[in-house]
């Protein structure tokens, strides 16, 4: 069979239900559970998987004692399945919005600590222009939003690379640089100190981002440069809101972006410690999938982000993710 005939045969046999089964199998690793996920009987799911693998001409999953595990080619196929199902879901949602008289949907991933005022102003302007546009903001840290971008679950991202090879998958347009601040609750025993050394803080409790985040890597690099061990008493938290709550209700120290804590500092709910954490993080910006043109609402939103990133902001402006 020629290559073109093989492709045509695959297209004719592959269905959205097949893709749903593949994703369910990847998430559960169990044929019975995956069948329940897509509302079919297990024998039907088993036949469906056999038909899919026959259509592709190779195994998508290895059958192991502890369940099903994707083969290398299966992982590539699963990435396509997720993107396709996400595109279908977004198409259906957008179509429903249009049926009700709306004007489409925009889904953006954003590191929530990266100039939240920049993000808020761009969203406010976009909604003023297009009140019926459905806008979704997803994610909190760069590793989260890069995964969303990779899966096709967002139109584009406001963040930064988290791996040196990601430039092969995504285009990056820098917008601004960022800096970090060490903060504690008001009334903290260290809050009135005018000078501190990082070594004095290592034995204290900390709330830090996961190790996969650029900000956490920056913190660990700073410790390595000072020849200090990582703190032992750590809560890892990828949520800015949860981090703020944890710090305000304990003696923990956190490293957060100045724009995120600005209002808390003004309200005297938090205190900034007199320690500079090394260099600024690498700048954040607009991340898009290579060779993919943004839809018109996404392009307009990106233009607003560019516009506000060039406008000076109050009290230190640049920030980073939590």
mmCIF file of C-alpha atoms in Angstrom:
data_model
loop_
_atom_site.group_PDB
_atom_site.id
_atom_site.type_symbol
_atom_site.label_atom_id
_atom_site.label_comp_id
_atom_site.label_asym_id
_atom_site.label_seq_id
_atom_site.Cartn_x
_atom_site.Cartn_y
_atom_site.Cartn_z
ATOM 1 C CA UNK A 1 0.000 0.000 0.000
ATOM 2 C CA UNK A 2 1.380 3.450 -0.938
ATOM 3 C CA UNK A 3 2.002 6.108 1.689
ATOM 4 C CA UNK A 4 -0.934 8.235 0.479
ATOM 5 C CA UNK A 5 -3.274 5.235 0.548
ATOM 6 C CA UNK A 6 -2.060 4.347 4.055
ATOM 7 C CA UNK A 7 -2.789 7.861 5.288
ATOM 8 C CA UNK A 8 -6.222 7.825 3.650
ATOM 9 C CA UNK A 9 -7.035 4.472 5.226
ATOM 10 C CA UNK A 10 -6.003 5.790 8.656
ATOM 11 C CA UNK A 11 -8.119 8.926 8.269
ATOM 12 C CA UNK A 12 -11.132 6.864 7.223
ATOM 13 C CA UNK A 13 -10.829 4.540 10.223
ATOM 14 C CA UNK A 14 -9.861 6.965 13.003
ATOM 15 C CA UNK A 15 -12.700 8.511 15.023
ATOM 16 C CA UNK A 16 -12.882 11.018 17.855
ATOM 17 C CA UNK A 17 -14.082 8.177 20.115
ATOM 18 C CA UNK A 18 -10.811 6.391 19.338
ATOM 19 C CA UNK A 19 -8.810 9.427 20.409
ATOM 20 C CA UNK A 20 -10.867 9.714 23.601
ATOM 21 C CA UNK A 21 -10.062 6.089 24.407
ATOM 22 C CA UNK A 22 -6.323 6.661 23.886
ATOM 23 C CA UNK A 23 -6.293 9.646 26.236
ATOM 24 C CA UNK A 24 -8.353 7.764 28.832
ATOM 25 C CA UNK A 25 -5.945 4.809 28.636
ATOM 26 C CA UNK A 26 -2.989 7.133 29.132
ATOM 27 C CA UNK A 27 -4.608 8.731 32.180
ATOM 28 C CA UNK A 28 -5.809 5.522 33.833
ATOM 29 C CA UNK A 29 -3.418 2.857 32.523
ATOM 30 C CA UNK A 30 -6.345 0.473 32.831
ATOM 31 C CA UNK A 31 -8.646 -0.759 30.076
ATOM 32 C CA UNK A 32 -11.646 -1.232 32.372
ATOM 33 C CA UNK A 33 -11.383 2.288 33.827
ATOM 34 C CA UNK A 34 -10.749 3.823 30.401
ATOM 35 C CA UNK A 35 -13.835 2.085 29.011
ATOM 36 C CA UNK A 36 -15.907 3.526 31.848
ATOM 37 C CA UNK A 37 -14.450 6.988 31.154
ATOM 38 C CA UNK A 38 -15.786 6.988 27.583
ATOM 39 C CA UNK A 39 -18.997 5.077 28.445
ATOM 40 C CA UNK A 40 -18.374 1.827 26.550
ATOM 41 C CA UNK A 41 -18.125 -1.779 27.716
ATOM 42 C CA UNK A 42 -14.639 -3.182 28.309
ATOM 43 C CA UNK A 43 -14.851 -5.729 25.437
ATOM 44 C CA UNK A 44 -15.794 -2.880 23.081
ATOM 45 C CA UNK A 45 -12.874 -0.798 24.333
ATOM 46 C CA UNK A 46 -10.516 -3.755 23.846
ATOM 47 C CA UNK A 47 -11.688 -4.242 20.252
ATOM 48 C CA UNK A 48 -11.462 -0.500 19.651
ATOM 49 C CA UNK A 49 -7.844 -0.409 20.840
ATOM 50 C CA UNK A 50 -6.984 -3.385 18.628
ATOM 51 C CA UNK A 51 -8.578 -1.641 15.641
ATOM 52 C CA UNK A 52 -6.698 1.584 16.364
ATOM 53 C CA UNK A 53 -3.325 -0.165 16.602
ATOM 54 C CA UNK A 54 -4.109 -2.101 13.423
ATOM 55 C CA UNK A 55 -4.919 1.155 11.640
ATOM 56 C CA UNK A 56 -1.662 2.752 12.771
ATOM 57 C CA UNK A 57 0.342 -0.373 12.089
ATOM 58 C CA UNK A 58 2.191 -0.392 15.419
ATOM 59 C CA UNK A 59 1.546 -0.857 19.147
ATOM 60 C CA UNK A 60 0.507 2.283 21.017
ATOM 61 C CA UNK A 61 0.655 0.726 24.500
ATOM 62 C CA UNK A 62 2.819 -1.900 26.156
ATOM 63 C CA UNK A 63 0.806 -4.446 28.140
ATOM 64 C CA UNK A 64 2.479 -4.758 31.538
ATOM 65 C CA UNK A 65 1.482 -6.423 34.807
ATOM 66 C CA UNK A 66 0.704 -3.026 36.338
ATOM 67 C CA UNK A 67 -1.263 -1.706 33.397
ATOM 68 C CA UNK A 68 -0.870 -0.140 29.981
ATOM 69 C CA UNK A 69 2.085 2.153 29.248
ATOM 70 C CA UNK A 70 2.531 4.204 26.042
ATOM 71 C CA UNK A 71 5.238 3.144 23.618
ATOM 72 C CA UNK A 72 7.479 5.917 22.197
ATOM 73 C CA UNK A 73 5.276 6.109 19.080
ATOM 74 C CA UNK A 74 2.254 5.904 21.348
ATOM 75 C CA UNK A 75 3.406 9.037 23.185
ATOM 76 C CA UNK A 76 3.575 10.934 19.887
ATOM 77 C CA UNK A 77 0.092 9.689 18.993
ATOM 78 C CA UNK A 78 -1.250 10.651 22.417
ATOM 79 C CA UNK A 79 0.064 14.200 22.032
ATOM 80 C CA UNK A 80 -1.853 14.458 18.753
ATOM 81 C CA UNK A 81 -4.979 12.940 20.349
ATOM 82 C CA UNK A 82 -4.949 15.474 23.179
ATOM 83 C CA UNK A 83 -4.464 18.418 20.826
ATOM 84 C CA UNK A 84 -7.234 17.220 18.519
ATOM 85 C CA UNK A 85 -9.729 16.661 21.326
ATOM 86 C CA UNK A 86 -8.877 20.040 22.847
ATOM 87 C CA UNK A 87 -9.377 21.738 19.465
ATOM 88 C CA UNK A 88 -12.737 19.993 19.081
ATOM 89 C CA UNK A 89 -13.842 21.035 22.567
ATOM 90 C CA UNK A 90 -12.834 24.644 21.984
ATOM 91 C CA UNK A 91 -14.518 24.634 18.568
ATOM 92 C CA UNK A 92 -17.740 23.300 20.113
ATOM 93 C CA UNK A 93 -17.608 25.842 22.951
ATOM 94 C CA UNK A 94 -16.906 28.695 20.542
ATOM 95 C CA UNK A 95 -19.739 27.562 18.306
ATOM 96 C CA UNK A 96 -22.119 27.508 21.255
ATOM 97 C CA UNK A 97 -21.045 31.029 22.219
ATOM 98 C CA UNK A 98 -21.722 32.206 18.665
ATOM 99 C CA UNK A 99 -25.107 30.418 18.679
ATOM 100 C CA UNK A 100 -26.016 32.468 21.767
ATOM 101 C CA UNK A 101 -24.878 35.654 20.044
ATOM 102 C CA UNK A 102 -21.394 35.850 21.529
ATOM 103 C CA UNK A 103 -18.102 36.485 19.790
ATOM 104 C CA UNK A 104 -15.730 33.589 20.379
ATOM 105 C CA UNK A 105 -13.267 32.505 23.021
ATOM 106 C CA UNK A 106 -9.695 33.295 24.074
ATOM 107 C CA UNK A 107 -7.742 30.978 26.381
ATOM 108 C CA UNK A 108 -4.377 32.213 27.641
ATOM 109 C CA UNK A 109 -1.873 30.656 30.023
ATOM 110 C CA UNK A 110 -0.095 33.104 32.300
ATOM 111 C CA UNK A 111 2.413 33.058 35.131
ATOM 112 C CA UNK A 112 0.234 34.898 37.582
ATOM 113 C CA UNK A 113 3.092 36.703 39.270
ATOM 114 C CA UNK A 114 4.431 38.202 36.049
ATOM 115 C CA UNK A 115 3.282 41.790 36.145
ATOM 116 C CA UNK A 116 -0.297 41.039 37.213
ATOM 117 C CA UNK A 117 -1.139 44.681 36.535
ATOM 118 C CA UNK A 118 0.016 44.177 32.918
ATOM 119 C CA UNK A 119 -2.240 41.146 32.539
ATOM 120 C CA UNK A 120 -5.194 42.839 34.247
ATOM 121 C CA UNK A 121 -4.977 46.003 32.139
ATOM 122 C CA UNK A 122 -4.765 44.028 28.896
ATOM 123 C CA UNK A 123 -7.787 41.889 29.870
ATOM 124 C CA UNK A 124 -9.782 44.972 30.919
ATOM 125 C CA UNK A 125 -9.124 46.679 27.582
ATOM 126 C CA UNK A 126 -9.953 43.561 25.591
ATOM 127 C CA UNK A 127 -13.247 43.070 27.436
ATOM 128 C CA UNK A 128 -14.116 46.738 26.990
ATOM 129 C CA UNK A 129 -13.678 46.291 23.254
ATOM 130 C CA UNK A 130 -15.392 42.874 23.100
ATOM 131 C CA UNK A 131 -17.755 42.381 26.042
ATOM 132 C CA UNK A 132 -19.064 39.042 24.749
ATOM 133 C CA UNK A 133 -15.641 37.494 24.163
ATOM 134 C CA UNK A 134 -15.177 34.582 26.580
ATOM 135 C CA UNK A 135 -11.699 35.008 28.150
ATOM 136 C CA UNK A 136 -10.029 32.271 30.184
ATOM 137 C CA UNK A 137 -6.756 32.676 32.089
ATOM 138 C CA UNK A 138 -5.121 29.372 33.093
ATOM 139 C CA UNK A 139 -1.995 28.291 34.966
ATOM 140 C CA UNK A 140 0.237 29.833 37.594
ATOM 141 C CA UNK A 141 3.859 28.856 36.899
ATOM 142 C CA UNK A 142 5.902 28.573 33.711
ATOM 143 C CA UNK A 143 6.162 24.783 33.833
ATOM 144 C CA UNK A 144 2.347 24.555 34.077
ATOM 145 C CA UNK A 145 1.617 26.901 31.212
ATOM 146 C CA UNK A 146 4.272 25.427 28.899
ATOM 147 C CA UNK A 147 2.573 22.057 29.336
ATOM 148 C CA UNK A 148 -0.811 23.648 28.535
ATOM 149 C CA UNK A 149 0.714 25.234 25.434
ATOM 150 C CA UNK A 150 2.272 21.947 24.381
ATOM 151 C CA UNK A 151 -1.071 20.186 24.695
ATOM 152 C CA UNK A 152 -2.845 22.856 22.668
ATOM 153 C CA UNK A 153 -5.110 23.789 25.572
ATOM 154 C CA UNK A 154 -4.324 27.504 25.350
ATOM 155 C CA UNK A 155 -3.977 29.962 22.454
ATOM 156 C CA UNK A 156 -0.658 31.302 23.721
ATOM 157 C CA UNK A 157 1.199 31.838 26.982
ATOM 158 C CA UNK A 158 2.602 34.686 29.020
ATOM 159 C CA UNK A 159 5.660 33.118 30.609
ATOM 160 C CA UNK A 160 9.176 31.904 29.897
ATOM 161 C CA UNK A 161 11.052 28.831 28.750
ATOM 162 C CA UNK A 162 11.639 26.202 31.421
ATOM 163 C CA UNK A 163 13.957 23.975 29.369
ATOM 164 C CA UNK A 164 16.840 24.913 27.016
ATOM 165 C CA UNK A 165 15.384 22.907 24.097
ATOM 166 C CA UNK A 166 11.900 24.435 24.157
ATOM 167 C CA UNK A 167 12.897 26.987 21.529
ATOM 168 C CA UNK A 168 12.512 24.107 19.075
ATOM 169 C CA UNK A 169 8.779 23.908 19.838
ATOM 170 C CA UNK A 170 7.846 27.490 20.698
ATOM 171 C CA UNK A 171 8.591 31.041 19.648
ATOM 172 C CA UNK A 172 9.358 33.541 22.409
ATOM 173 C CA UNK A 173 8.854 37.310 22.310
ATOM 174 C CA UNK A 174 10.294 39.013 25.438
ATOM 175 C CA UNK A 175 8.183 41.649 27.159
ATOM 176 C CA UNK A 176 9.802 42.561 30.503
ATOM 177 C CA UNK A 177 12.382 41.620 33.122
ATOM 178 C CA UNK A 178 11.630 40.618 36.697
ATOM 179 C CA UNK A 179 13.037 40.657 40.230
ATOM 180 C CA UNK A 180 12.289 38.789 43.458
ATOM 181 C CA UNK A 181 11.599 39.835 47.060
ATOM 182 C CA UNK A 182 11.854 37.943 50.331
ATOM 183 C CA UNK A 183 8.772 38.616 52.439
ATOM 184 C CA UNK A 184 7.396 37.684 55.880
ATOM 185 C CA UNK A 185 4.212 38.513 57.769
ATOM 186 C CA UNK A 186 3.822 41.785 59.668
ATOM 187 C CA UNK A 187 5.051 41.270 63.217
ATOM 188 C CA UNK A 188 7.546 38.578 62.200
ATOM 189 C CA UNK A 189 10.631 38.506 64.506
ATOM 190 C CA UNK A 190 12.841 39.465 61.528
ATOM 191 C CA UNK A 191 10.512 42.149 60.209
ATOM 192 C CA UNK A 192 12.227 45.017 62.032
ATOM 193 C CA UNK A 193 15.784 44.048 61.081
ATOM 194 C CA UNK A 194 17.642 46.540 58.861
ATOM 195 C CA UNK A 195 20.292 44.060 57.764
ATOM 196 C CA UNK A 196 20.295 40.295 57.337
ATOM 197 C CA UNK A 197 22.412 37.564 55.815
ATOM 198 C CA UNK A 198 20.874 34.717 53.853
ATOM 199 C CA UNK A 199 22.700 32.252 56.116
ATOM 200 C CA UNK A 200 20.577 33.465 59.050
ATOM 201 C CA UNK A 201 17.395 32.350 57.292
ATOM 202 C CA UNK A 202 18.233 28.787 56.270
ATOM 203 C CA UNK A 203 17.009 27.164 59.505
ATOM 204 C CA UNK A 204 13.675 28.992 59.362
ATOM 205 C CA UNK A 205 10.501 27.700 57.652
ATOM 206 C CA UNK A 206 10.031 28.589 53.969
ATOM 207 C CA UNK A 207 7.273 28.510 51.383
ATOM 208 C CA UNK A 208 8.927 27.944 48.000
ATOM 209 C CA UNK A 209 7.896 27.179 44.459
ATOM 210 C CA UNK A 210 8.359 23.643 43.060
ATOM 211 C CA UNK A 211 11.851 22.737 41.868
ATOM 212 C CA UNK A 212 10.636 22.806 38.261
ATOM 213 C CA UNK A 213 9.988 26.559 38.388
ATOM 214 C CA UNK A 214 12.569 29.117 37.167
ATOM 215 C CA UNK A 215 12.210 31.161 40.372
ATOM 216 C CA UNK A 216 13.040 28.157 42.553
ATOM 217 C CA UNK A 217 16.061 27.363 40.395
ATOM 218 C CA UNK A 218 17.187 30.968 40.843
ATOM 219 C CA UNK A 219 16.861 30.598 44.624
ATOM 220 C CA UNK A 220 18.854 27.345 44.662
ATOM 221 C CA UNK A 221 21.551 28.946 42.490
ATOM 222 C CA UNK A 222 21.776 31.787 44.996
ATOM 223 C CA UNK A 223 22.226 29.286 47.823
ATOM 224 C CA UNK A 224 24.898 27.413 45.870
ATOM 225 C CA UNK A 225 26.766 30.660 45.186
ATOM 226 C CA UNK A 226 26.696 31.437 48.932
ATOM 227 C CA UNK A 227 27.733 27.823 49.709
ATOM 228 C CA UNK A 228 24.564 27.264 51.710
ATOM 229 C CA UNK A 229 22.446 24.128 51.914
ATOM 230 C CA UNK A 230 18.796 24.270 50.904
ATOM 231 C CA UNK A 231 16.355 24.957 53.781
ATOM 232 C CA UNK A 232 15.094 21.794 55.435
ATOM 233 C CA UNK A 233 11.757 23.169 56.593
ATOM 234 C CA UNK A 234 9.984 23.833 53.281
ATOM 235 C CA UNK A 235 6.431 23.844 51.978
ATOM 236 C CA UNK A 236 6.436 23.596 48.179
ATOM 237 C CA UNK A 237 3.589 25.609 46.705
ATOM 238 C CA UNK A 238 2.873 26.590 43.093
ATOM 239 C CA UNK A 239 -0.038 28.883 43.979
ATOM 240 C CA UNK A 240 0.553 32.563 44.699
ATOM 241 C CA UNK A 241 -2.688 32.902 46.637
ATOM 242 C CA UNK A 242 -1.889 29.899 48.850
ATOM 243 C CA UNK A 243 1.670 31.155 49.385
ATOM 244 C CA UNK A 244 0.391 34.539 50.566
ATOM 245 C CA UNK A 245 -2.020 32.850 52.972
ATOM 246 C CA UNK A 246 0.668 30.541 54.343
ATOM 247 C CA UNK A 247 3.091 33.404 54.934
ATOM 248 C CA UNK A 248 0.492 35.627 56.614
ATOM 249 C CA UNK A 249 -0.462 32.830 58.994
ATOM 250 C CA UNK A 250 2.960 31.534 59.981
ATOM 251 C CA UNK A 251 6.585 32.554 60.494
ATOM 252 C CA UNK A 252 7.548 31.236 57.071
ATOM 253 C CA UNK A 253 9.590 33.210 54.527
ATOM 254 C CA UNK A 254 8.596 33.333 50.864
ATOM 255 C CA UNK A 255 10.222 34.644 47.708
ATOM 256 C CA UNK A 256 7.607 36.481 45.649
ATOM 257 C CA UNK A 257 7.462 39.170 42.931
ATOM 258 C CA UNK A 258 7.160 42.775 44.064
ATOM 259 C CA UNK A 259 3.972 43.538 42.073
ATOM 260 C CA UNK A 260 2.269 40.535 43.661
ATOM 261 C CA UNK A 261 3.045 41.679 47.210
ATOM 262 C CA UNK A 262 2.853 45.432 46.552
ATOM 263 C CA UNK A 263 -0.634 45.938 47.991
ATOM 264 C CA UNK A 264 0.119 43.665 50.948
ATOM 265 C CA UNK A 265 3.216 45.724 51.730
ATOM 266 C CA UNK A 266 1.277 48.991 51.518
ATOM 267 C CA UNK A 267 -1.426 47.578 53.788
ATOM 268 C CA UNK A 268 1.319 46.492 56.230
ATOM 269 C CA UNK A 269 0.199 42.870 56.060
ATOM 270 C CA UNK A 270 3.653 41.806 54.852
ATOM 271 C CA UNK A 271 7.203 43.050 55.381
ATOM 272 C CA UNK A 272 10.050 42.874 52.865
ATOM 273 C CA UNK A 273 13.351 41.555 54.245
ATOM 274 C CA UNK A 274 16.535 43.535 53.459
ATOM 275 C CA UNK A 275 18.157 40.853 51.296
ATOM 276 C CA UNK A 276 18.675 41.009 47.548
ATOM 277 C CA UNK A 277 18.251 37.719 45.715
ATOM 278 C CA UNK A 278 20.923 37.804 43.023
ATOM 279 C CA UNK A 279 20.196 38.741 39.453
ATOM 280 C CA UNK A 280 16.806 39.283 37.917
ATOM 281 C CA UNK A 281 15.063 36.273 36.501
ATOM 282 C CA UNK A 282 15.165 35.919 32.763
ATOM 283 C CA UNK A 283 12.420 38.056 31.302
ATOM 284 C CA UNK A 284 8.933 36.777 30.658
ATOM 285 C CA UNK A 285 7.138 37.212 27.369
ATOM 286 C CA UNK A 286 4.740 35.776 24.809
ATOM 287 C CA UNK A 287 5.155 32.073 24.039
ATOM 288 C CA UNK A 288 3.484 30.657 20.919
ATOM 289 C CA UNK A 289 3.603 27.329 19.122
ATOM 290 C CA UNK A 290 5.953 27.396 16.133
ATOM 291 C CA UNK A 291 4.435 27.684 12.656
ATOM 292 C CA UNK A 292 0.981 28.478 14.067
ATOM 293 C CA UNK A 293 -0.827 31.748 13.381
ATOM 294 C CA UNK A 294 -2.727 33.271 16.282
ATOM 295 C CA UNK A 295 -6.478 33.761 15.905
ATOM 296 C CA UNK A 296 -7.576 37.402 15.704
ATOM 297 C CA UNK A 297 -8.702 37.760 19.390
ATOM 298 C CA UNK A 298 -5.400 36.227 20.558
ATOM 299 C CA UNK A 299 -3.396 38.551 18.295
ATOM 300 C CA UNK A 300 -5.289 41.567 19.656
ATOM 301 C CA UNK A 301 -4.629 40.469 23.248
ATOM 302 C CA UNK A 302 -0.932 39.969 22.475
ATOM 303 C CA UNK A 303 -0.837 43.504 21.028
ATOM 304 C CA UNK A 304 -2.313 44.892 24.253
ATOM 305 C CA UNK A 305 0.293 43.026 26.299
ATOM 306 C CA UNK A 306 3.038 44.549 24.130
ATOM 307 C CA UNK A 307 1.520 48.002 24.571
ATOM 308 C CA UNK A 308 1.317 47.842 28.358
ATOM 309 C CA UNK A 309 4.716 46.196 28.746
ATOM 310 C CA UNK A 310 6.225 49.380 27.266
ATOM 311 C CA UNK A 311 4.293 51.597 29.710
ATOM 312 C CA UNK A 312 6.087 52.363 33.015
ATOM 313 C CA UNK A 313 4.193 50.920 35.972
ATOM 314 C CA UNK A 314 4.012 52.140 39.551
ATOM 315 C CA UNK A 315 6.449 51.060 42.287
ATOM 316 C CA UNK A 316 8.956 48.871 40.611
ATOM 317 C CA UNK A 317 6.901 47.528 37.706
ATOM 318 C CA UNK A 318 8.711 44.359 36.711
ATOM 319 C CA UNK A 319 7.956 41.146 38.510
ATOM 320 C CA UNK A 320 8.179 37.395 38.285
ATOM 321 C CA UNK A 321 6.013 34.352 38.768
ATOM 322 C CA UNK A 322 5.323 32.699 42.079
#
